[in-house]
Structures are given as C-alpha cells and as structure tokens.
C-alpha cells in the first residue's frame, strides 16, 4: 500500500481593516510574519512537496507565497476555486482528484473546513489557528481518502507531534 502525506495549511492572519470583498482580503502584518514560519517548518520537516493546491483567496495565495520562499525547492502550485470557503466534503472531493504521482500535497485553505477535514480523515479534532498546519498520513490512493482513517502526525503552529 502506498503512503500519502496530506498537509493542510490554514492561511495566515488576514487584515480586516479595509473594505475589500472577503476573497480579496490581504494578510495583516502578523500574517506576513506567520507565513514564513510555516514555510521554515515545512522546509525542516518535509522532504519533498509534490504539489500545492491553494484557495483563490488573496490571503491563502499570499500565505503560500511567503511560506514557499522559505523552501529550498519550488514545488508546483495551482489554485482551485473549490477550496474557497469549502466544506469538508468539497475539500475531500479535491483530495480525491489529486494526481496519482503526487505523494505529498499541501492544501492551503480556510476554517472551519480544514479543521473539519482533519476530523473526517483522522477521527481527531484539532484547532488550526492562522498559519497552523496539520500533517496527515494516508494509506492508499488519494481517491480512497476518508474511507479508512488516516493518522495525524503533527498539528499546530508550529506543529508538534
């Protein structure tokens, strides 16, 4: 059975001071400090990231951009509109469609969906504050994620476990 690693990254702290639409809300100063910390953790704890899938929200894309700057390599990244304000079922649909040749994938998204997805995949409830990560080990193809329980290997900001 193949091992897969799904890393859920909640976007960094956003700036609520402007009148932008929710999807266009930028990162706050604190968020611009948080995101590189997540990237440094990934760089020290994850050997290879095969793919990054981000919400189209500006704060999610900016979070990944700042985190990615801390990595030695530049993993391929794409935006998927389904990650914006997604339910766990919508997120699971995205996971089921991940490429078969990707063993480690980062999803950059929003609460409450990503916290709930951790619970769906592992049976464990976690709190993912801004810039928090959840690292989940899954067995089998992406298309079977959720049919058997994955293992929560680390969670938090920076993750522990």
Tab-separated table of N, CA and C in Angstrom:
chain	number	residue	atom	x	y	z
A	1	UNK	N	0.836	-1.188	0.000
A	1	UNK	CA	0.000	0.000	0.000
A	1	UNK	C	0.881	1.252	0.000
A	2	UNK	N	0.507	2.208	-0.800
A	2	UNK	CA	1.276	3.438	-0.882
A	2	UNK	C	0.914	4.390	0.256
A	3	UNK	N	1.926	5.108	0.716
A	3	UNK	CA	1.725	6.106	1.753
A	3	UNK	C	1.615	7.474	1.094
A	4	UNK	N	0.677	8.254	1.545
A	4	UNK	CA	0.481	9.621	1.080
A	4	UNK	C	0.542	10.544	2.287
A	5	UNK	N	1.012	11.754	2.065
A	5	UNK	CA	1.007	12.759	3.123
A	5	UNK	C	0.229	13.970	2.631
A	6	UNK	N	-0.800	14.308	3.377
A	6	UNK	CA	-1.604	15.490	3.091
A	6	UNK	C	-1.319	16.506	4.184
A	7	UNK	N	-0.897	17.687	3.771
A	7	UNK	CA	-0.604	18.764	4.714
A	7	UNK	C	-1.635	19.865	4.495
A	8	UNK	N	-2.387	20.148	5.531
A	8	UNK	CA	-3.385	21.217	5.466
A	8	UNK	C	-2.782	22.448	6.129
A	9	UNK	N	-2.778	23.551	5.415
A	9	UNK	CA	-2.233	24.816	5.915
A	9	UNK	C	-3.346	25.851	5.920
A	10	UNK	N	-3.666	26.324	7.112
A	10	UNK	CA	-4.645	27.411	7.195
A	10	UNK	C	-3.929	28.713	6.857
A	11	UNK	N	-4.593	29.563	6.094
A	11	UNK	CA	-3.982	30.844	5.724
A	11	UNK	C	-3.581	31.631	6.963
A	12	UNK	N	-2.637	32.534	6.785
A	12	UNK	CA	-2.154	33.380	7.873
A	12	UNK	C	-3.176	34.452	8.215
A	13	UNK	N	-2.899	35.163	9.289
A	13	UNK	CA	-3.805	36.199	9.787
A	13	UNK	C	-4.078	37.248	8.707
A	14	UNK	N	-5.351	37.512	8.479
A	14	UNK	CA	-5.721	38.467	7.433
A	14	UNK	C	-6.054	39.835	8.023
A	15	UNK	N	-6.043	40.818	7.151
A	15	UNK	CA	-6.275	42.215	7.520
A	15	UNK	C	-7.743	42.550	7.276
A	16	UNK	N	-8.441	42.862	8.349
A	16	UNK	CA	-9.877	43.187	8.268
A	16	UNK	C	-10.129	44.695	8.214
A	17	UNK	N	-9.083	45.506	8.088
A	17	UNK	CA	-9.260	46.957	8.198
A	17	UNK	C	-9.829	47.610	6.952
A	18	UNK	N	-9.745	46.957	5.803
A	18	UNK	CA	-10.228	47.564	4.560
A	18	UNK	C	-11.653	47.159	4.236
A	19	UNK	N	-12.120	47.627	3.113
A	19	UNK	CA	-13.475	47.320	2.663
A	19	UNK	C	-13.485	46.337	1.506
A	20	UNK	N	-12.441	45.494	1.400
A	20	UNK	CA	-12.357	44.549	0.289
A	20	UNK	C	-13.415	43.453	0.443
A	21	UNK	N	-13.736	42.845	-0.682
A	21	UNK	CA	-14.520	41.623	-0.625
A	21	UNK	C	-13.689	40.598	0.121
A	22	UNK	N	-14.351	39.629	0.736
A	22	UNK	CA	-13.656	38.621	1.532
A	22	UNK	C	-12.535	37.944	0.744
A	23	UNK	N	-12.782	37.593	-0.480
A	23	UNK	CA	-11.797	36.872	-1.290
A	23	UNK	C	-10.550	37.712	-1.567
A	24	UNK	N	-10.679	39.030	-1.494
A	24	UNK	CA	-9.572	39.943	-1.797
A	24	UNK	C	-8.842	40.458	-0.553
A	25	UNK	N	-9.236	39.966	0.617
A	25	UNK	CA	-8.627	40.444	1.854
A	25	UNK	C	-7.154	40.044	1.926
A	26	UNK	N	-6.244	41.009	2.172
A	26	UNK	CA	-4.808	40.698	2.224
A	26	UNK	C	-4.406	40.169	3.599
A	27	UNK	N	-3.151	39.828	3.717
A	27	UNK	CA	-2.610	39.435	5.014
A	27	UNK	C	-2.357	40.665	5.875
A	28	UNK	N	-2.539	40.493	7.166
A	28	UNK	CA	-2.169	41.512	8.133
A	28	UNK	C	-0.659	41.419	8.356
A	29	UNK	N	-0.101	42.406	9.017
A	29	UNK	CA	1.336	42.370	9.317
A	29	UNK	C	1.694	41.087	10.059
A	30	UNK	N	0.883	40.706	11.030
A	30	UNK	CA	1.135	39.461	11.767
A	30	UNK	C	1.116	38.260	10.826
A	31	UNK	N	0.206	38.254	9.866
A	31	UNK	CA	0.142	37.171	8.894
A	31	UNK	C	1.387	37.098	8.022
A	32	UNK	N	1.932	38.253	7.690
A	32	UNK	CA	3.163	38.272	6.884
A	32	UNK	C	4.364	37.760	7.674
A	33	UNK	N	4.267	37.791	9.000
A	33	UNK	CA	5.320	37.189	9.835
A	33	UNK	C	5.079	35.689	10.031
A	34	UNK	N	3.807	35.295	10.139
A	34	UNK	CA	3.452	33.900	10.410
A	34	UNK	C	3.782	32.972	9.241
A	35	UNK	N	3.455	33.391	8.049
A	35	UNK	CA	3.572	32.504	6.888
A	35	UNK	C	4.995	31.973	6.682
A	36	UNK	N	6.029	32.796	6.788
A	36	UNK	CA	7.379	32.252	6.638
A	36	UNK	C	7.725	31.214	7.714
A	37	UNK	N	7.163	31.368	8.917
A	37	UNK	CA	7.398	30.376	9.971
A	37	UNK	C	6.873	29.011	9.533
A	38	UNK	N	5.699	28.994	8.927
A	38	UNK	CA	5.145	27.736	8.418
A	38	UNK	C	6.049	27.169	7.333
A	39	UNK	N	6.554	28.029	6.471
A	39	UNK	CA	7.462	27.584	5.415
A	39	UNK	C	8.751	27.002	5.968
A	40	UNK	N	9.303	27.649	6.996
A	40	UNK	CA	10.529	27.127	7.607
A	40	UNK	C	10.276	25.753	8.229
A	41	UNK	N	9.119	25.591	8.880
A	41	UNK	CA	8.794	24.292	9.461
A	41	UNK	C	8.705	23.234	8.359
A	42	UNK	N	8.018	23.556	7.283
A	42	UNK	CA	7.919	22.607	6.167
A	42	UNK	C	9.303	22.264	5.629
A	43	UNK	N	10.152	23.277	5.461
A	43	UNK	CA	11.487	23.060	4.929
A	43	UNK	C	12.342	22.147	5.792
A	44	UNK	N	12.121	22.175	7.100
A	44	UNK	CA	12.901	21.344	8.019
A	44	UNK	C	12.288	19.973	8.266
A	45	UNK	N	11.001	19.795	7.975
A	45	UNK	CA	10.310	18.571	8.370
A	45	UNK	C	9.699	17.761	7.241
A	46	UNK	N	9.663	18.313	6.054
A	46	UNK	CA	9.049	17.609	4.919
A	46	UNK	C	10.099	17.527	3.809
A	47	UNK	N	10.416	16.299	3.415
A	47	UNK	CA	11.466	16.109	2.406
A	47	UNK	C	11.101	16.720	1.062
A	48	UNK	N	9.943	16.366	0.551
A	48	UNK	CA	9.536	16.800	-0.782
A	48	UNK	C	8.053	17.136	-0.782
A	49	UNK	N	7.709	18.229	-1.401
A	49	UNK	CA	6.302	18.573	-1.640
A	49	UNK	C	6.089	18.432	-3.136
A	50	UNK	N	5.174	17.539	-3.507
A	50	UNK	CA	4.938	17.265	-4.923
A	50	UNK	C	3.963	18.246	-5.566
A	51	UNK	N	3.068	18.813	-4.764
A	51	UNK	CA	2.052	19.715	-5.303
A	51	UNK	C	1.476	20.551	-4.179
A	52	UNK	N	1.152	21.792	-4.499
A	52	UNK	CA	0.440	22.690	-3.593
A	52	UNK	C	-0.834	23.117	-4.297
A	53	UNK	N	-1.954	23.018	-3.580
A	53	UNK	CA	-3.237	23.471	-4.111
A	53	UNK	C	-3.769	24.515	-3.144
A	54	UNK	N	-4.022	25.713	-3.654
A	54	UNK	CA	-4.429	26.838	-2.810
A	54	UNK	C	-5.816	27.332	-3.168
A	55	UNK	N	-6.471	27.850	-2.152
A	55	UNK	CA	-7.694	28.618	-2.355
A	55	UNK	C	-7.352	29.846	-3.203
A	56	UNK	N	-8.322	30.361	-3.954
A	56	UNK	CA	-8.062	31.573	-4.733
A	56	UNK	C	-8.025	32.849	-3.896
A	57	UNK	N	-8.390	32.758	-2.616
A	57	UNK	CA	-8.395	33.949	-1.772
A	57	UNK	C	-6.992	34.545	-1.686
A	58	UNK	N	-6.924	35.854	-1.752
A	58	UNK	CA	-5.628	36.541	-1.727
A	58	UNK	C	-4.816	36.148	-0.506
A	59	UNK	N	-5.454	36.041	0.657
A	59	UNK	CA	-4.727	35.709	1.884
A	59	UNK	C	-4.142	34.301	1.834
A	60	UNK	N	-4.821	33.365	1.172
A	60	UNK	CA	-4.299	32.000	1.040
A	60	UNK	C	-3.131	31.969	0.061
A	61	UNK	N	-3.291	32.621	-1.077
A	61	UNK	CA	-2.202	32.647	-2.065
A	61	UNK	C	-0.967	33.356	-1.512
A	62	UNK	N	-1.179	34.438	-0.763
A	62	UNK	CA	-0.049	35.158	-0.157
A	62	UNK	C	0.627	34.314	0.923
A	63	UNK	N	-0.173	33.592	1.688
A	63	UNK	CA	0.398	32.702	2.708
A	63	UNK	C	1.335	31.708	2.055
A	64	UNK	N	0.867	31.054	0.975
A	64	UNK	CA	1.734	30.075	0.334
A	64	UNK	C	2.958	30.750	-0.274
A	65	UNK	N	2.806	31.894	-0.886
A	65	UNK	CA	3.952	32.578	-1.491
A	65	UNK	C	5.039	32.858	-0.476
A	66	UNK	N	4.661	33.333	0.705
A	66	UNK	CA	5.644	33.631	1.748
A	66	UNK	C	6.230	32.355	2.345
A	67	UNK	N	5.407	31.329	2.496
A	67	UNK	CA	5.909	30.050	3.008
A	67	UNK	C	6.869	29.426	2.003
A	68	UNK	N	6.507	29.444	0.740
A	68	UNK	CA	7.330	28.828	-0.307
A	68	UNK	C	8.699	29.489	-0.411
A	69	UNK	N	8.778	30.777	-0.099
A	69	UNK	CA	10.062	31.476	-0.142
A	69	UNK	C	11.075	30.876	0.829
A	70	UNK	N	10.601	30.126	1.812
A	70	UNK	CA	11.472	29.523	2.821
A	70	UNK	C	11.941	28.117	2.432
A	71	UNK	N	11.456	27.591	1.326
A	71	UNK	CA	11.793	26.230	0.902
A	71	UNK	C	12.985	26.238	-0.038
A	72	UNK	N	13.738	25.145	-0.022
A	72	UNK	CA	14.880	25.020	-0.920
A	72	UNK	C	14.421	24.866	-2.369
A	73	UNK	N	13.340	24.141	-2.586
A	73	UNK	CA	12.810	23.937	-3.931
A	73	UNK	C	11.566	24.760	-4.157
A	74	UNK	N	11.024	24.651	-5.330
A	74	UNK	CA	9.816	25.390	-5.690
A	74	UNK	C	8.772	24.398	-6.190
A	75	UNK	N	7.972	23.827	-5.270
A	75	UNK	CA	7.001	22.822	-5.711
A	75	UNK	C	5.946	23.433	-6.627
A	76	UNK	N	5.438	22.641	-7.557
A	76	UNK	CA	4.377	23.155	-8.418
A	76	UNK	C	3.153	23.524	-7.577
A	77	UNK	N	2.518	24.619	-7.965
A	77	UNK	CA	1.355	25.102	-7.220
A	77	UNK	C	0.252	25.471	-8.200
A	78	UNK	N	-0.966	25.272	-7.751
A	78	UNK	CA	-2.120	25.667	-8.545
A	78	UNK	C	-3.216	26.179	-7.620
A	79	UNK	N	-4.099	26.957	-8.186
A	79	UNK	CA	-5.244	27.493	-7.461
A	79	UNK	C	-6.463	26.673	-7.845
A	80	UNK	N	-7.264	26.322	-6.845
A	80	UNK	CA	-8.504	25.588	-7.092
A	80	UNK	C	-9.630	26.357	-6.401
A	81	UNK	N	-10.555	26.871	-7.198
A	81	UNK	CA	-11.654	27.678	-6.665
A	81	UNK	C	-12.480	26.939	-5.618
A	82	UNK	N	-12.480	25.620	-5.664
A	82	UNK	CA	-13.291	24.840	-4.723
A	82	UNK	C	-12.777	24.921	-3.293
A	83	UNK	N	-11.541	25.383	-3.088
A	83	UNK	CA	-11.001	25.469	-1.733
A	83	UNK	C	-11.488	26.705	-0.977
A	84	UNK	N	-12.067	27.663	-1.685
A	84	UNK	CA	-12.529	28.892	-1.032
A	84	UNK	C	-13.824	28.607	-0.280
A	85	UNK	N	-13.804	28.825	1.046
A	85	UNK	CA	-14.968	28.619	1.907
A	85	UNK	C	-15.551	27.215	1.757
A	86	UNK	N	-14.664	26.248	1.603
A	86	UNK	CA	-15.081	24.884	1.302
A	86	UNK	C	-15.529	24.120	2.541
A	87	UNK	N	-16.504	23.267	2.318
A	87	UNK	CA	-16.932	22.312	3.335
A	87	UNK	C	-15.955	21.134	3.324
A	88	UNK	N	-15.986	20.287	4.339
A	88	UNK	CA	-15.127	19.102	4.308
A	88	UNK	C	-15.404	18.214	3.092
A	89	UNK	N	-16.655	18.103	2.691
A	89	UNK	CA	-16.988	17.289	1.515
A	89	UNK	C	-16.371	17.873	0.249
A	90	UNK	N	-16.400	19.195	0.109
A	90	UNK	CA	-15.793	19.830	-1.063
A	90	UNK	C	-14.276	19.645	-1.049
A	91	UNK	N	-13.667	19.762	0.125
A	91	UNK	CA	-12.228	19.550	0.237
A	91	UNK	C	-11.866	18.100	-0.077
A	92	UNK	N	-12.678	17.177	0.395
A	92	UNK	CA	-12.425	15.763	0.132
A	92	UNK	C	-12.523	15.459	-1.359
A	93	UNK	N	-13.428	16.144	-2.041
A	93	UNK	CA	-13.532	15.991	-3.495
A	93	UNK	C	-12.224	16.407	-4.177
A	94	UNK	N	-11.638	17.506	-3.719
A	94	UNK	CA	-10.354	17.964	-4.272
A	94	UNK	C	-9.278	16.917	-3.986
A	95	UNK	N	-9.243	16.396	-2.756
A	95	UNK	CA	-8.249	15.382	-2.395
A	95	UNK	C	-8.401	14.149	-3.285
A	96	UNK	N	-9.619	13.719	-3.499
A	96	UNK	CA	-9.859	12.525	-4.324
A	96	UNK	C	-9.336	12.686	-5.750
A	97	UNK	N	-9.232	13.918	-6.221
A	97	UNK	CA	-8.787	14.182	-7.591
A	97	UNK	C	-7.300	14.524	-7.700
A	98	UNK	N	-6.559	14.427	-6.613
A	98	UNK	CA	-5.127	14.731	-6.669
A	98	UNK	C	-4.418	13.736	-7.577
A	99	UNK	N	-3.344	14.174	-8.223
A	99	UNK	CA	-2.629	13.293	-9.151
A	99	UNK	C	-2.063	12.055	-8.448
A	100	UNK	N	-2.141	10.916	-9.115
A	100	UNK	CA	-1.667	9.664	-8.534
A	100	UNK	C	-0.164	9.692	-8.282
A	101	UNK	N	0.585	10.498	-9.020
A	101	UNK	CA	2.035	10.528	-8.840
A	101	UNK	C	2.486	11.529	-7.774
A	102	UNK	N	1.553	12.181	-7.104
A	102	UNK	CA	1.880	13.114	-6.021
A	102	UNK	C	1.767	12.381	-4.691
A	103	UNK	N	2.872	12.272	-3.972
A	103	UNK	CA	2.856	11.583	-2.679
A	103	UNK	C	2.665	12.528	-1.501
A	104	UNK	N	3.111	13.769	-1.647
A	104	UNK	CA	2.966	14.763	-0.585
A	104	UNK	C	2.356	16.020	-1.176
A	105	UNK	N	1.202	16.405	-0.628
A	105	UNK	CA	0.456	17.544	-1.154
A	105	UNK	C	0.103	18.485	-0.007
A	106	UNK	N	0.207	19.782	-0.274
A	106	UNK	CA	-0.217	20.818	0.667
A	106	UNK	C	-1.487	21.458	0.119
A	107	UNK	N	-2.529	21.517	0.949
A	107	UNK	CA	-3.737	22.280	0.629
A	107	UNK	C	-3.733	23.523	1.503
A	108	UNK	N	-3.871	24.699	0.897
A	108	UNK	CA	-3.898	25.965	1.629
A	108	UNK	C	-5.333	26.470	1.605
A	109	UNK	N	-5.950	26.524	2.777
A	109	UNK	CA	-7.365	26.866	2.802
A	109	UNK	C	-7.803	27.590	4.051
A	110	UNK	N	-9.061	27.358	4.386
A	110	UNK	CA	-9.766	28.168	5.380
A	110	UNK	C	-10.480	27.290	6.406
A	111	UNK	N	-10.703	27.875	7.561
A	111	UNK	CA	-11.576	27.251	8.556
A	111	UNK	C	-13.006	27.695	8.311
A	112	UNK	N	-13.980	26.922	8.712
A	112	UNK	CA	-13.845	25.712	9.508
A	112	UNK	C	-13.567	24.452	8.680
A	113	UNK	N	-13.572	24.560	7.376
A	113	UNK	CA	-13.464	23.389	6.517
A	113	UNK	C	-12.234	22.544	6.745
A	114	UNK	N	-11.049	23.178	6.895
A	114	UNK	CA	-9.855	22.343	7.014
A	114	UNK	C	-9.776	21.657	8.378
A	115	UNK	N	-10.252	22.326	9.444
A	115	UNK	CA	-10.322	21.641	10.742
A	115	UNK	C	-11.249	20.441	10.647
A	116	UNK	N	-12.375	20.625	10.002
A	116	UNK	CA	-13.334	19.533	9.873
A	116	UNK	C	-12.791	18.412	8.995
A	117	UNK	N	-11.999	18.749	7.982
A	117	UNK	CA	-11.403	17.719	7.140
A	117	UNK	C	-10.426	16.863	7.940
A	118	UNK	N	-9.673	17.462	8.844
A	118	UNK	CA	-8.782	16.679	9.706
A	118	UNK	C	-9.595	15.623	10.448
A	119	UNK	N	-10.721	16.031	11.001
A	119	UNK	CA	-11.576	15.106	11.744
A	119	UNK	C	-12.128	14.001	10.850
A	120	UNK	N	-12.568	14.363	9.652
A	120	UNK	CA	-13.087	13.366	8.703
A	120	UNK	C	-12.016	12.341	8.361
A	121	UNK	N	-10.789	12.814	8.129
A	121	UNK	CA	-9.720	11.922	7.677
A	121	UNK	C	-9.061	11.119	8.794
A	122	UNK	N	-9.089	11.650	10.026
A	122	UNK	CA	-8.336	11.008	11.109
A	122	UNK	C	-9.183	10.619	12.313
A	123	UNK	N	-10.357	11.217	12.453
A	123	UNK	CA	-11.158	10.994	13.650
A	123	UNK	C	-10.700	11.829	14.828
A	124	UNK	N	-9.739	12.732	14.592
A	124	UNK	CA	-9.187	13.582	15.647
A	124	UNK	C	-9.632	15.016	15.407
A	125	UNK	N	-10.094	15.673	16.463
A	125	UNK	CA	-10.452	17.083	16.369
A	125	UNK	C	-9.252	17.923	16.752
A	126	UNK	N	-8.942	18.909	15.917
A	126	UNK	CA	-7.828	19.816	16.197
A	126	UNK	C	-8.299	21.251	16.021
A	127	UNK	N	-7.555	22.145	16.627
A	127	UNK	CA	-7.789	23.568	16.410
A	127	UNK	C	-6.650	24.078	15.545
A	128	UNK	N	-6.991	24.618	14.397
A	128	UNK	CA	-5.986	25.169	13.489
A	128	UNK	C	-6.146	26.678	13.449
A	129	UNK	N	-5.297	27.355	14.221
A	129	UNK	CA	-5.303	28.808	14.200
A	129	UNK	C	-4.644	29.269	12.907
A	130	UNK	N	-4.600	30.551	12.671
A	130	UNK	CA	-3.987	31.045	11.440
A	130	UNK	C	-2.545	30.570	11.346
A	131	UNK	N	-2.148	30.168	10.152
A	131	UNK	CA	-0.825	29.634	9.822
A	131	UNK	C	-0.528	28.269	10.425
A	132	UNK	N	-1.529	27.619	10.984
A	132	UNK	CA	-1.314	26.285	11.542
A	132	UNK	C	-1.343	25.240	10.435
A	133	UNK	N	-0.655	24.154	10.706
A	133	UNK	CA	-0.586	23.030	9.780
A	133	UNK	C	-1.107	21.769	10.448
A	134	UNK	N	-1.654	20.893	9.637
A	134	UNK	CA	-1.989	19.541	10.077
A	134	UNK	C	-1.364	18.595	9.060
A	135	UNK	N	-0.565	17.660	9.539
A	135	UNK	CA	0.125	16.707	8.681
A	135	UNK	C	-0.545	15.354	8.878
A	136	UNK	N	-1.129	14.834	7.806
A	136	UNK	CA	-1.921	13.603	7.870
A	136	UNK	C	-1.296	12.558	6.960
A	137	UNK	N	-1.069	11.389	7.518
A	137	UNK	CA	-0.568	10.262	6.735
A	137	UNK	C	-1.760	9.407	6.315
A	138	UNK	N	-1.836	9.142	5.023
A	138	UNK	CA	-2.915	8.335	4.456
A	138	UNK	C	-2.314	7.118	3.771
A	139	UNK	N	-3.063	6.032	3.748
A	139	UNK	CA	-2.627	4.825	3.058
A	139	UNK	C	-3.528	4.596	1.860
A	140	UNK	N	-2.917	4.297	0.727
A	140	UNK	CA	-3.686	4.036	-0.482
A	140	UNK	C	-3.773	5.252	-1.372
A	141	UNK	N	-4.530	5.130	-2.450
A	141	UNK	CA	-4.636	6.239	-3.400
A	141	UNK	C	-5.437	7.404	-2.819
A	142	UNK	N	-5.214	8.581	-3.389
A	142	UNK	CA	-5.965	9.768	-2.961
A	142	UNK	C	-7.465	9.532	-3.075
A	143	UNK	N	-7.869	8.798	-4.086
A	143	UNK	CA	-9.303	8.581	-4.320
A	143	UNK	C	-9.975	7.810	-3.195
A	144	UNK	N	-9.192	7.162	-2.328
A	144	UNK	CA	-9.785	6.421	-1.211
A	144	UNK	C	-9.700	7.180	0.112
A	145	UNK	N	-9.157	8.392	0.094
A	145	UNK	CA	-9.029	9.177	1.332
A	145	UNK	C	-10.398	9.317	1.991
A	146	UNK	N	-10.432	9.056	3.279
A	146	UNK	CA	-11.681	9.147	4.028
A	146	UNK	C	-12.367	7.819	4.203
A	147	UNK	N	-12.033	6.826	3.371
A	147	UNK	CA	-12.674	5.518	3.522
A	147	UNK	C	-12.022	4.707	4.642
A	148	UNK	N	-10.780	5.024	4.984
A	148	UNK	CA	-10.127	4.465	6.165
A	148	UNK	C	-9.458	5.627	6.885
A	149	UNK	N	-9.235	5.457	8.165
A	149	UNK	CA	-8.703	6.558	8.966
A	149	UNK	C	-7.220	6.791	8.701
A	150	UNK	N	-6.902	8.043	8.467
A	150	UNK	CA	-5.523	8.447	8.361
A	150	UNK	C	-4.964	8.693	9.747
A	151	UNK	N	-3.680	9.012	9.803
A	151	UNK	CA	-3.006	9.254	11.077
A	151	UNK	C	-2.537	10.704	11.107
A	152	UNK	N	-2.927	11.422	12.142
A	152	UNK	CA	-2.474	12.799	12.335
A	152	UNK	C	-1.066	12.749	12.906
A	153	UNK	N	-0.079	13.161	12.116
A	153	UNK	CA	1.328	13.105	12.533
A	153	UNK	C	1.787	14.358	13.258
A	154	UNK	N	1.186	15.495	12.935
A	154	UNK	CA	1.573	16.750	13.582
A	154	UNK	C	0.468	17.761	13.331
A	155	UNK	N	0.328	18.698	14.262
A	155	UNK	CA	-0.619	19.797	14.036
A	155	UNK	C	-0.252	20.962	14.922
A	156	UNK	N	-0.605	22.135	14.485
A	156	UNK	CA	-0.392	23.329	15.274
A	156	UNK	C	0.456	24.355	14.548
A	157	UNK	N	0.872	25.358	15.300
A	157	UNK	CA	1.698	26.441	14.775
A	157	UNK	C	2.809	26.761	15.755
A	158	UNK	N	4.054	26.391	15.546
A	158	UNK	CA	4.477	25.382	14.570
A	158	UNK	C	4.006	24.013	15.054
A	159	UNK	N	3.862	23.078	14.138
A	159	UNK	CA	3.299	21.779	14.509
A	159	UNK	C	4.144	21.056	15.553
A	160	UNK	N	3.456	20.288	16.337
A	160	UNK	CA	4.097	19.387	17.279
A	160	UNK	C	3.472	18.014	17.090
A	161	UNK	N	4.160	17.008	17.451
A	161	UNK	CA	3.561	15.683	17.339
A	161	UNK	C	4.588	14.640	17.044
